[in-house]
GROMACS .gro file of C-alpha atoms in nm:
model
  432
    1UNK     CA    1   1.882   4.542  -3.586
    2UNK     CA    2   1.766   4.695  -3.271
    3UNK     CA    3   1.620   4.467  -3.005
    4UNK     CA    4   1.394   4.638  -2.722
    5UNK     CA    5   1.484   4.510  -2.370
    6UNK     CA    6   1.240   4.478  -2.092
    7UNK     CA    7   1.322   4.541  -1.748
    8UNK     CA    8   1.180   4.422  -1.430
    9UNK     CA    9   1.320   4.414  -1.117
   10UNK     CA   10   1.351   4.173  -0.825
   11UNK     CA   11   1.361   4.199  -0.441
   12UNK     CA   12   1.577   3.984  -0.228
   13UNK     CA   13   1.638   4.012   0.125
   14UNK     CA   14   1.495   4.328   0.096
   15UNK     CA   15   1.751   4.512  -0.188
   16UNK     CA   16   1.578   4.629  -0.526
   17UNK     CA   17   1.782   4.515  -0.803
   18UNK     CA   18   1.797   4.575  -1.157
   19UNK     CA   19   1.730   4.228  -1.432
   20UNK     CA   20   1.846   4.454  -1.733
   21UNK     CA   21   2.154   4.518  -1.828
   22UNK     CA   22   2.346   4.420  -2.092
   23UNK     CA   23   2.390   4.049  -2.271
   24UNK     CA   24   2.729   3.856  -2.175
   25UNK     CA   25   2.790   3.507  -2.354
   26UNK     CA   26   2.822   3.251  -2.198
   27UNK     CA   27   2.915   2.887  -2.190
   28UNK     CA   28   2.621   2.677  -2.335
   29UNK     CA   29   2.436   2.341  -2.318
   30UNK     CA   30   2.626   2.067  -2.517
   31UNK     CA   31   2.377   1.949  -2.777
   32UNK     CA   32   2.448   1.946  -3.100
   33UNK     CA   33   2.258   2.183  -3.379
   34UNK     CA   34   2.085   2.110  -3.651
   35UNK     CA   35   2.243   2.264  -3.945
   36UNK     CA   36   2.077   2.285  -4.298
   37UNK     CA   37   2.229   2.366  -4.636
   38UNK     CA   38   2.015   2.689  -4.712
   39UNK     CA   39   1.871   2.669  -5.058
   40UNK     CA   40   1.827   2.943  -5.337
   41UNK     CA   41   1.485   3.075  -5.283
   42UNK     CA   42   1.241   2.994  -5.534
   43UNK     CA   43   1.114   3.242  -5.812
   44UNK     CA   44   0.823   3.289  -5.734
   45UNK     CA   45   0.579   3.224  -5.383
   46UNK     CA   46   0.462   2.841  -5.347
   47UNK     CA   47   0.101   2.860  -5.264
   48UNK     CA   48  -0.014   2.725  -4.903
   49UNK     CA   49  -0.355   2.598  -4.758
   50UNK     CA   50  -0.452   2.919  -4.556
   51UNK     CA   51  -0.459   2.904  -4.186
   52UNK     CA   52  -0.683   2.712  -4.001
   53UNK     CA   53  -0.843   2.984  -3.790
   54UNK     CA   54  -1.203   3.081  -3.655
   55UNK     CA   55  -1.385   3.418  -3.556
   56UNK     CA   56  -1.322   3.527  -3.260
   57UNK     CA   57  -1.704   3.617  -3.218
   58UNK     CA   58  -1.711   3.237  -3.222
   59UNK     CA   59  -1.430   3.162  -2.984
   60UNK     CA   60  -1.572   3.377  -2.722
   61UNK     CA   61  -1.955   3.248  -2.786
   62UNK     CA   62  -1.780   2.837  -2.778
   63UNK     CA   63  -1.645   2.950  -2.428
   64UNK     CA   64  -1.870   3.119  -2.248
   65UNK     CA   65  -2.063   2.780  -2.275
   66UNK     CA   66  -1.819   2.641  -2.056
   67UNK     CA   67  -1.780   2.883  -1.788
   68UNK     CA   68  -1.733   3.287  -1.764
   69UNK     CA   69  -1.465   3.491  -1.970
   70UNK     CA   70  -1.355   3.811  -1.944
   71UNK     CA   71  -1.333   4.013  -2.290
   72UNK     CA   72  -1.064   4.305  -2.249
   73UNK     CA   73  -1.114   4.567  -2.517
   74UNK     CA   74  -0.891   4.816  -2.616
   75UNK     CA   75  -0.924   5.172  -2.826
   76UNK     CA   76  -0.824   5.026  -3.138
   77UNK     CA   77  -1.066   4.772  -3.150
   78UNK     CA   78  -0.856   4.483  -3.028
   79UNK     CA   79  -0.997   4.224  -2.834
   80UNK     CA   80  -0.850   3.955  -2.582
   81UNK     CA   81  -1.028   3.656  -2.437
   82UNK     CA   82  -0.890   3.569  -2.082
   83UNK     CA   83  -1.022   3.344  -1.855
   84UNK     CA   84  -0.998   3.313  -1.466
   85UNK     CA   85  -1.165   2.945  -1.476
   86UNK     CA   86  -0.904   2.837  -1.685
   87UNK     CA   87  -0.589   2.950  -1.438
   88UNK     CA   88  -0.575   3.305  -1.565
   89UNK     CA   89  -0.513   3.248  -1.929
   90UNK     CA   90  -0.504   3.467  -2.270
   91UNK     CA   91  -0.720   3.220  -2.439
   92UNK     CA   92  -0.705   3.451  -2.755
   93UNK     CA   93  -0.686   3.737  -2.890
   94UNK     CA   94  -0.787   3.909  -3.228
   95UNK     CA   95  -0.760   4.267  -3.413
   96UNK     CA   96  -1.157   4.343  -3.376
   97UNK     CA   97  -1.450   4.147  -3.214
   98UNK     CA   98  -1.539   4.002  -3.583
   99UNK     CA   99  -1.156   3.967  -3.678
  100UNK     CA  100  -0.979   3.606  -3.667
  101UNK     CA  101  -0.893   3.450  -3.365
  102UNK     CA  102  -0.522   3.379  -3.279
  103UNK     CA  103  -0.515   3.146  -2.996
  104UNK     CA  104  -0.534   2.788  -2.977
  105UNK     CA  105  -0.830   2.636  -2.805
  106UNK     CA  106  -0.850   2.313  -2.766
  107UNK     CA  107  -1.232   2.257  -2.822
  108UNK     CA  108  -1.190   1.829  -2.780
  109UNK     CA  109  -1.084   1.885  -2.430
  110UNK     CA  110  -1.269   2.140  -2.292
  111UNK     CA  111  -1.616   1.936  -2.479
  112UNK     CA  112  -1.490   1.612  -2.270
  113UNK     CA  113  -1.468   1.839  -1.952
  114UNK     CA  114  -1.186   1.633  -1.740
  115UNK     CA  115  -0.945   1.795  -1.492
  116UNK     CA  116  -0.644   1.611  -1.379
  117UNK     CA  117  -0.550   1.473  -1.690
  118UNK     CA  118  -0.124   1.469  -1.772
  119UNK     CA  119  -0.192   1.769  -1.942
  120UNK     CA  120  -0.508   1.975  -1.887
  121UNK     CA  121  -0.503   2.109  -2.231
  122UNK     CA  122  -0.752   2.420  -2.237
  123UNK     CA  123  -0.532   2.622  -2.471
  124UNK     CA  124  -0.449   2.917  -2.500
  125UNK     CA  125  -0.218   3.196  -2.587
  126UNK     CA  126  -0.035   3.292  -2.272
  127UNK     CA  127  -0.076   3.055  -1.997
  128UNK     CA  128   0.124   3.081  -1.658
  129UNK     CA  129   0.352   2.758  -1.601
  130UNK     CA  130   0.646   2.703  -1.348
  131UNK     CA  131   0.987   2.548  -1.491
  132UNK     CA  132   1.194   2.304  -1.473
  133UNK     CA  133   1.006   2.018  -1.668
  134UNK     CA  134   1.228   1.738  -1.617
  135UNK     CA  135   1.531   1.623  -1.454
  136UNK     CA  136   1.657   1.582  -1.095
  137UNK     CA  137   1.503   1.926  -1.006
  138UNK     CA  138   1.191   1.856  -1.274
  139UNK     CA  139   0.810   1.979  -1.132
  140UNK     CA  140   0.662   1.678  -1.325
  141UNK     CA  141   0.776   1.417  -1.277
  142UNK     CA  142   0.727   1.175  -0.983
  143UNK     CA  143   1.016   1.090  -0.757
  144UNK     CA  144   1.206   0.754  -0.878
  145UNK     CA  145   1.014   0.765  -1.224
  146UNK     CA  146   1.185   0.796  -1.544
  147UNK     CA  147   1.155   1.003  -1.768
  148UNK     CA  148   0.913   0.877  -1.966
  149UNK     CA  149   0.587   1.014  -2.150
  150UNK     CA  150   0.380   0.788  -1.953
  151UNK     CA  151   0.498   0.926  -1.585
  152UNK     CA  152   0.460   1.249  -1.730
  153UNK     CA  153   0.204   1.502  -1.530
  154UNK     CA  154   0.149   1.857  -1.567
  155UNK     CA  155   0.090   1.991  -1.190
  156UNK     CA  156  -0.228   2.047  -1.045
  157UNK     CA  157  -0.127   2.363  -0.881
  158UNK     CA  158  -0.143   2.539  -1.165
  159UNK     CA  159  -0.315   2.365  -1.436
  160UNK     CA  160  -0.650   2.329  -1.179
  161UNK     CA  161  -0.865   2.561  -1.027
  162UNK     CA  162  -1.036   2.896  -1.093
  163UNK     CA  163  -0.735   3.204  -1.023
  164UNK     CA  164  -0.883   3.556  -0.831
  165UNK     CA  165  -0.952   3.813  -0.999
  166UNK     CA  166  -0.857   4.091  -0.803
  167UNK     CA  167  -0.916   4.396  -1.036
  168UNK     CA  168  -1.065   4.420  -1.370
  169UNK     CA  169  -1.075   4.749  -1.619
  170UNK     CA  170  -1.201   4.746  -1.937
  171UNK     CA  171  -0.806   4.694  -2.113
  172UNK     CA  172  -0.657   4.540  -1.821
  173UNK     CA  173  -0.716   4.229  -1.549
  174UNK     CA  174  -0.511   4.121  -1.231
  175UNK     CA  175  -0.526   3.764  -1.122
  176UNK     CA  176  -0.361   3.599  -0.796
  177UNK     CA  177  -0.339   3.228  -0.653
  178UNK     CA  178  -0.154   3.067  -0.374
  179UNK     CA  179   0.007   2.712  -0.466
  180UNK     CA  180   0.259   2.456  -0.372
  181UNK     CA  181   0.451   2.241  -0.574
  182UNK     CA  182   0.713   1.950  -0.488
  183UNK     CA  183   0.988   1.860  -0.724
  184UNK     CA  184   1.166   1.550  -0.849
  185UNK     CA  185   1.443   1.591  -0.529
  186UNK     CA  186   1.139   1.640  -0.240
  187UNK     CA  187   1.201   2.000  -0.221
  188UNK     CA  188   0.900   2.189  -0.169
  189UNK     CA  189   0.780   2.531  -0.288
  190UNK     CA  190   0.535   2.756  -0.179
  191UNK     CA  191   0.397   3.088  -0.344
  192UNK     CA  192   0.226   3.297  -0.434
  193UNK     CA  193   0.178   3.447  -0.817
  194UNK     CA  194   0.003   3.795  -0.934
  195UNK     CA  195  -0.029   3.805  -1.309
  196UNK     CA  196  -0.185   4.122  -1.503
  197UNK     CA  197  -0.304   4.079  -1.854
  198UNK     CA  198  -0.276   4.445  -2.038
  199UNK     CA  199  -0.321   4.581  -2.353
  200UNK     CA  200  -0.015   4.819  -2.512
  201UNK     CA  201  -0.068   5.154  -2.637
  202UNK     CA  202  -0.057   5.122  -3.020
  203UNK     CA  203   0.225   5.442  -2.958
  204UNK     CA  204   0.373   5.212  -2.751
  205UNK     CA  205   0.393   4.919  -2.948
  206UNK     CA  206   0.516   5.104  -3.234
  207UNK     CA  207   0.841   5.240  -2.979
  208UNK     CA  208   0.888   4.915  -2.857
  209UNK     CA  209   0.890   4.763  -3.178
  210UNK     CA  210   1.104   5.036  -3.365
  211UNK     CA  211   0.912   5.061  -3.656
  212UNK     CA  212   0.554   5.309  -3.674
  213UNK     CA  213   0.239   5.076  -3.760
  214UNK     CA  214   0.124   5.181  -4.107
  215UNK     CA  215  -0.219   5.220  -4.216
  216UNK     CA  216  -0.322   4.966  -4.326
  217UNK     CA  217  -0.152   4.694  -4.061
  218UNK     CA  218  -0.383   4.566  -3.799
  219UNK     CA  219  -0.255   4.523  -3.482
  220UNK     CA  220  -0.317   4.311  -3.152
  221UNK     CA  221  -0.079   4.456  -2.878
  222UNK     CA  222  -0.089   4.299  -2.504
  223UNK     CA  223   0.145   4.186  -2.256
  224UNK     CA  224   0.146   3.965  -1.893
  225UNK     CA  225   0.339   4.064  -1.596
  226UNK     CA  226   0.418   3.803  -1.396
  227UNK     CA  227   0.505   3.836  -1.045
  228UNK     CA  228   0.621   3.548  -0.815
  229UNK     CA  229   0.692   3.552  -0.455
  230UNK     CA  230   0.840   3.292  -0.183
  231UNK     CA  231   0.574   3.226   0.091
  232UNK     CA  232   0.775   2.920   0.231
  233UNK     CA  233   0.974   2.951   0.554
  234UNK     CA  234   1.340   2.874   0.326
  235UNK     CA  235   1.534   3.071   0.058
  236UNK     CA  236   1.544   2.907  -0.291
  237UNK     CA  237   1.819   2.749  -0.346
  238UNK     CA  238   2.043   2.561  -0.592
  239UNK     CA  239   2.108   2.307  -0.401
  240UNK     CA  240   1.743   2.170  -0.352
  241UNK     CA  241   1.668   2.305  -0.700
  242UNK     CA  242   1.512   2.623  -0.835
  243UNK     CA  243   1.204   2.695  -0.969
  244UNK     CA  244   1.124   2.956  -1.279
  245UNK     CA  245   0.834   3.143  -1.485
  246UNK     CA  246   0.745   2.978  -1.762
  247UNK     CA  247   0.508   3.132  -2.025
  248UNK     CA  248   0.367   2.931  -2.295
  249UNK     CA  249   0.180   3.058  -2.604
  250UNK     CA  250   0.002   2.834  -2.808
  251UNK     CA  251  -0.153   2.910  -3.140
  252UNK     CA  252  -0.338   2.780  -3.444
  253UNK     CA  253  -0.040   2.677  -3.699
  254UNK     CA  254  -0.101   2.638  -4.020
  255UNK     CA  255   0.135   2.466  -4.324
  256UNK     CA  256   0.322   2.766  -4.380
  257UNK     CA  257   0.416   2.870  -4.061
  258UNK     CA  258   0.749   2.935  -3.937
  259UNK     CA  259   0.873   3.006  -3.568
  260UNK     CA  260   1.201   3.288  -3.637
  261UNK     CA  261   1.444   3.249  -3.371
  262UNK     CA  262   1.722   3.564  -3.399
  263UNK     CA  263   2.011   3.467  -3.208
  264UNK     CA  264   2.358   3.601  -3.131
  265UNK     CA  265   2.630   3.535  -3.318
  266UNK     CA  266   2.890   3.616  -3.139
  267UNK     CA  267   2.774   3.382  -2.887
  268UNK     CA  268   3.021   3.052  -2.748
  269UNK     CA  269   2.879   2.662  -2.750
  270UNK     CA  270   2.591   2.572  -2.973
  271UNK     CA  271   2.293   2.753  -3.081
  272UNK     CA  272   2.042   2.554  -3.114
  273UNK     CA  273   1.858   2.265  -2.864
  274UNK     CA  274   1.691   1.966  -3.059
  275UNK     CA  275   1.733   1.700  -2.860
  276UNK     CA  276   1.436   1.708  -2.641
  277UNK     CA  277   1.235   1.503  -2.839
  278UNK     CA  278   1.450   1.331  -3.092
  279UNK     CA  279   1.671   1.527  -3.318
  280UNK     CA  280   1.440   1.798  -3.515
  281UNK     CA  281   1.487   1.663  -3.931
  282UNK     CA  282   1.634   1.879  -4.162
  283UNK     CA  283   1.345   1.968  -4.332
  284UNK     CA  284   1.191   2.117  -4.036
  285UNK     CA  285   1.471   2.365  -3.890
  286UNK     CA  286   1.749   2.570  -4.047
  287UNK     CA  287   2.009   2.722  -3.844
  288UNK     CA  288   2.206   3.019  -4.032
  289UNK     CA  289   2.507   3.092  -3.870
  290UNK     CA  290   2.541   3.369  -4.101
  291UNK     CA  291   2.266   3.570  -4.096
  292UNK     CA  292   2.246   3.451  -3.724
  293UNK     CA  293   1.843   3.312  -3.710
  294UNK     CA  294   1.708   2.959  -3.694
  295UNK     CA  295   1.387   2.892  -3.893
  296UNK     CA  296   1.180   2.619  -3.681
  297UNK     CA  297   0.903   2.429  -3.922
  298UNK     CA  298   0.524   2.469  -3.695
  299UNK     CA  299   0.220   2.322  -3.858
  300UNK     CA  300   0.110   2.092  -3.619
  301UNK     CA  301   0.204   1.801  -3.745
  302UNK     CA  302   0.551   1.676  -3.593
  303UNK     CA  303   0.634   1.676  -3.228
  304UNK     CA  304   0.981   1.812  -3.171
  305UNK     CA  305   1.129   2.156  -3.013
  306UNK     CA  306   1.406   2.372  -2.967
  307UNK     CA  307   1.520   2.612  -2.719
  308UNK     CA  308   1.814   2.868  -2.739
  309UNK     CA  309   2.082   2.878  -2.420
  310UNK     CA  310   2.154   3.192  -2.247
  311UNK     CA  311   2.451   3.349  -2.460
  312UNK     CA  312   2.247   3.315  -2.749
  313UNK     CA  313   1.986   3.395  -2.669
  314UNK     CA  314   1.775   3.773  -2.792
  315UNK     CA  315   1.506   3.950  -2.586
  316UNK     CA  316   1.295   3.829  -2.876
  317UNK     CA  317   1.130   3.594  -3.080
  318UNK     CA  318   0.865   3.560  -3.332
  319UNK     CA  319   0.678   3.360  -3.641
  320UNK     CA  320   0.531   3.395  -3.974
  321UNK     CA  321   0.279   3.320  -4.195
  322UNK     CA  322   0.232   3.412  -4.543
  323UNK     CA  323  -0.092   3.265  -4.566
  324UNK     CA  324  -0.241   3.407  -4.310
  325UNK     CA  325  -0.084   3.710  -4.328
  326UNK     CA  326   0.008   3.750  -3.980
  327UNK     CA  327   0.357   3.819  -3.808
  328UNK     CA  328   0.380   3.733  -3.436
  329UNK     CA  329   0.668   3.875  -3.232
  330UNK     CA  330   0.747   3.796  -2.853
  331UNK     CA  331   0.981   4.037  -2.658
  332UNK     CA  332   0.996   3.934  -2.266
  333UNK     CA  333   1.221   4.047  -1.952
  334UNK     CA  334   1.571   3.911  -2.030
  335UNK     CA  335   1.812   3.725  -2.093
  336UNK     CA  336   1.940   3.806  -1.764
  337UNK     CA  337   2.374   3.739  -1.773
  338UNK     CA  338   2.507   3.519  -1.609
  339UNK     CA  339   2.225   3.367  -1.446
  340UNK     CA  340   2.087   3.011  -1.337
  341UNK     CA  341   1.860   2.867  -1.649
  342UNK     CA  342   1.671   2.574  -1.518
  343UNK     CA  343   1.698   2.267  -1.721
  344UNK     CA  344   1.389   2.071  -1.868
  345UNK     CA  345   1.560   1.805  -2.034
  346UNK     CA  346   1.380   1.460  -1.964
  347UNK     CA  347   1.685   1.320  -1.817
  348UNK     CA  348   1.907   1.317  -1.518
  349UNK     CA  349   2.148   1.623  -1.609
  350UNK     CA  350   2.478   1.710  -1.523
  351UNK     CA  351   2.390   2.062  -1.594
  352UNK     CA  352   2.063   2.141  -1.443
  353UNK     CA  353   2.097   2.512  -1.435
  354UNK     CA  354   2.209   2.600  -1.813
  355UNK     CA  355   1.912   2.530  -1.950
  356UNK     CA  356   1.685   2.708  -2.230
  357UNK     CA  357   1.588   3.052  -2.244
  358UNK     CA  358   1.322   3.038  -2.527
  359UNK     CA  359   1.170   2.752  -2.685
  360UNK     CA  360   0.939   2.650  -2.940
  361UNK     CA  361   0.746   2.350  -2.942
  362UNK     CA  362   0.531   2.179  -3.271
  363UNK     CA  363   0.306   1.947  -3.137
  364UNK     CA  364   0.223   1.583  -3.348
  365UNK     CA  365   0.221   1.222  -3.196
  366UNK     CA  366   0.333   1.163  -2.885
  367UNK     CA  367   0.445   0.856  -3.043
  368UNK     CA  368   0.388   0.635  -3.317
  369UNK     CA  369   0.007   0.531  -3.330
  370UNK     CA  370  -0.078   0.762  -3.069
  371UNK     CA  371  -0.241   1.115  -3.114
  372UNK     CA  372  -0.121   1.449  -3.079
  373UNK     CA  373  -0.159   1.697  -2.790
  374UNK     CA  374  -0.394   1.891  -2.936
  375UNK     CA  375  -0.233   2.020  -3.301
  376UNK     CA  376  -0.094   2.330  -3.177
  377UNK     CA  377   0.245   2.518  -3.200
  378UNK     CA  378   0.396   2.746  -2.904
  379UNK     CA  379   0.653   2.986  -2.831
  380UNK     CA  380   0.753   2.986  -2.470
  381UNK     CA  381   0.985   3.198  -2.251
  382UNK     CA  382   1.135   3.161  -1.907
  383UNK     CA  383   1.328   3.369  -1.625
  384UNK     CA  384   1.570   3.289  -1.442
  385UNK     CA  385   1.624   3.046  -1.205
  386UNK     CA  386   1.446   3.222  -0.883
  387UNK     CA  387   1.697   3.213  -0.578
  388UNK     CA  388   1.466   3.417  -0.316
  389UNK     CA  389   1.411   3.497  -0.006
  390UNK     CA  390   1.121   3.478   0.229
  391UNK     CA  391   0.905   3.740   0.133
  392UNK     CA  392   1.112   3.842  -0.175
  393UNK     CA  393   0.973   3.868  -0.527
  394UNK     CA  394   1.078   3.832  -0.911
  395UNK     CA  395   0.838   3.948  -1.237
  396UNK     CA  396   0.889   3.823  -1.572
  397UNK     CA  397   0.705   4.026  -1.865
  398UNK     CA  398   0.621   3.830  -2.181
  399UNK     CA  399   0.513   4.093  -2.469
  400UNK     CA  400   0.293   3.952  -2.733
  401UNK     CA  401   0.220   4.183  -3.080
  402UNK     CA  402   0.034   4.026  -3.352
  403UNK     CA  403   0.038   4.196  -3.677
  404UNK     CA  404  -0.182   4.120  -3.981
  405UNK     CA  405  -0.136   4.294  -4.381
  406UNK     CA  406   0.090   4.255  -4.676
  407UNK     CA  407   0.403   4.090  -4.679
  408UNK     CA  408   0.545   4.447  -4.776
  409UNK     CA  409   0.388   4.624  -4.499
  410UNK     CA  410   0.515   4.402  -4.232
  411UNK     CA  411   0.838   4.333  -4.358
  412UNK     CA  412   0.989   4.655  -4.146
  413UNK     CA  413   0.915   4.471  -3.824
  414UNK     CA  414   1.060   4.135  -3.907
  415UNK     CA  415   1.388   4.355  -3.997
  416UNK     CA  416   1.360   4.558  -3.701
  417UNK     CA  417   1.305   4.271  -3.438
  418UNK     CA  418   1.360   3.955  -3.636
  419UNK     CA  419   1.718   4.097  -3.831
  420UNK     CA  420   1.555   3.920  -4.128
  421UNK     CA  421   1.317   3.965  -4.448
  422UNK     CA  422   1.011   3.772  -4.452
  423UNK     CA  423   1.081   3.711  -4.824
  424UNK     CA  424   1.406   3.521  -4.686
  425UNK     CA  425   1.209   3.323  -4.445
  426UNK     CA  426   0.923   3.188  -4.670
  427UNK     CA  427   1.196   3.155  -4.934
  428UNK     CA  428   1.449   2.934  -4.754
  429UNK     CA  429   1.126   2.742  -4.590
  430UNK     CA  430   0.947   2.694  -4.942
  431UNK     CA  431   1.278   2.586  -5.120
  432UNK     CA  432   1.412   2.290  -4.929
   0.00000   0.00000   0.00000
């Protein structure tokens, strides 16, 4: 399998330095993974409720009742929904104005029109957050308060507030907004962030994805650059906690789909992350240590995650869905060796800088009686820890492709950037 690397480049003190480079294991974090007995496919295909997805068309009309949005087009007839009110945001995306729509919009919470809330949940399928979530270092989390869902806020630097647009073509758009945030230790940030939403040549996609898009395949290619810089007066540093890009995709799930994590094998420490909200059950995630993937469980109805530590950690992740014939496959900028992860555990860690590269997140109750975010799924991926300068800047690229036809047609792509067949994954998912 060939995995394509993206490479972005920082500034510090001045000195342009490459993120690229070749992956080195590491040590990882210490929970333990979950580990399934992989069943014999079955004969033949279990049927599946299809997706739960609307029209774009309808999407876009829904929220343009709510405020502006800004529909990028591209020569192939893709479309992308991205909204400055709503922090700068891919809200969706689909293969043609009247084609399906991707993203997750959270219709319930835009309707009730709050702002503040713990989690301003507009949706959405590439929102800009800033990492760590919890811990001594965590961004939301008051000072003193555990770690509890209850003392749990999302902050209002970036979940509140219109972003700039500062220029606008008809495939591309560049946003910008100053914040400040405070973490759990007192420290204080302050920066500034420059994100451009941009289509991908369909040429492109097809290098970058090592496989040519057949006739016949529909295609949504896009991807956000991400650029941070330190405003404040101090350099970042571990010692008062760093801060990192976090990008967060959510999307419709549906019964059948299924979040493919490749990871390395070769790799030291465990590969897979479940603890974050109670061990994941073992009908919900497999972890092959032989064909070197984890299958993650996403329709909505569970709340649990995983992430993967640097060491094991691809450039890539994606998920699946027979039903709705659709393939989804993240690349972004990294893993980067050897550097500071930021931890998001809910806890007070002893390791707050090996945390998660990627994660993936099914929403479902909060907690017994109590409702769900939303109903979504996400895939999420994070830079480095970001030890800079004054003045000095980091970018993180997060590469989204959606592809849509047979199971046959987009089976090369799963190979190519997944190392697996899809007639493995809806196999092993269908027959435990």
């Amino acid at each position: 399998m060939t995995t394509r690397r993206i490479l972005v480049f920082v500034l510090v003190g001045g000195t342009l330095a490459s993120c690229g480079g070749s992956r080195a294991p590491v040590d990882a974090p210490t929970p333990t993974p979950s580990v399934a007995t992989l069943p014999p496919p079955p004969a033949e295909p279990v049927a599946q409720e299809p997706a739960m997805q609307s029209p774009f068309e309808q999407d876009v009309a829904y929220l343009r009742q709510h405020g502006d949005v800004q529909v990028l087009t591209s020569p192939y007839g893709a479309r992308l929904a991205v909204s400055a009110k709503y922090q700068g945001r891919v809200m969706t995306s689909a293969v043609a104005a009247e084609g399906a729509s991707f993203g997750f919009i959270d219709r319930k919470f835009i309707d009730a029109g709050k702002t503040g809330t713990q989690f301003d949940n507009y949706g959405g399928e590439d929102r800009f957050w800033l990492g760590p979530e919890g811990g001594q270092f965590g961004l939301y989390f008051p000072p003193g308060k555990p770690f509890e869902f209850q003392h749990w806020q999302t902050p209002s630097a970036f979940q509140q507030g219109a972003w700039d647009i500062v220029e606008q073509t008809e495939g591309s758009i560049r946003f910008r907004r100053a914040m400040e945030v405070t973490n759990y230790a007192g420290t204080q940030f302050k920066l500034d962030v420059e994100r451009t939403v941009a289509f991908v040549d369909p040429k492109d996609a097809a290098d970058q994805l090592d496989a040519p898009i057949p006739e016949g395949v529909q295609l949504v290619a896009y991807q956000t650059a991400n650029q941070v810089t330190n405003t404040g007066p101090r350099a970042w540093t571990k010692q008062g906690g760093l801060i990192s890009i976090w990008i967060l995709a959510m999307y419709t799930p549906s019964p059948d789909m299924v979040v493919i994590a490749p990871f390395e094998k070769s790799g030291s420490g465990p590969v897979i992350n479940d603890a974050y909200f109670g061990k994941v059950p073992a009908d919900r995630l497999i972890v092959d240590e032989d064909t070197g993937v984890a299958l993650f469980r996403c329709d909505g109805h569970h709340r649990s995650k995983i992430g993967l530590p640097l060491g094991r950690t691809k450039s890539v992740i994606g998920s699946y869905s027979a039903s709705a014939r659709m393939l989804t496959i993240v690349q972004f900028s990294g893993p980067v060796p050897s550097a500071p992860y930021v931890n998001s555990m809910w806890e007070h860690q002893k390791e707050p800088y090996r945390g998660d590269v990627v994660n993936s997140y099914n929403d479902g109750p909060t907690e017994p009686g109590k409702p769900a975010l939303g109903g979504f799924y996400e895939i999420e991926t994070s830079s480095p820890g970001l030890q800079l300068a004054p003045g000095a800047k980091f970018q993180h690229v997060h590469r989204t492709f959606h592809l849509v036809g047979d199971e046959a047609q987009l089976e090369p792509f799963a190979k190519a950037q997944l190392g697996v067949s899809l007639a493995y994954v809806r196999g092993r998912m269908q027959g435990k």
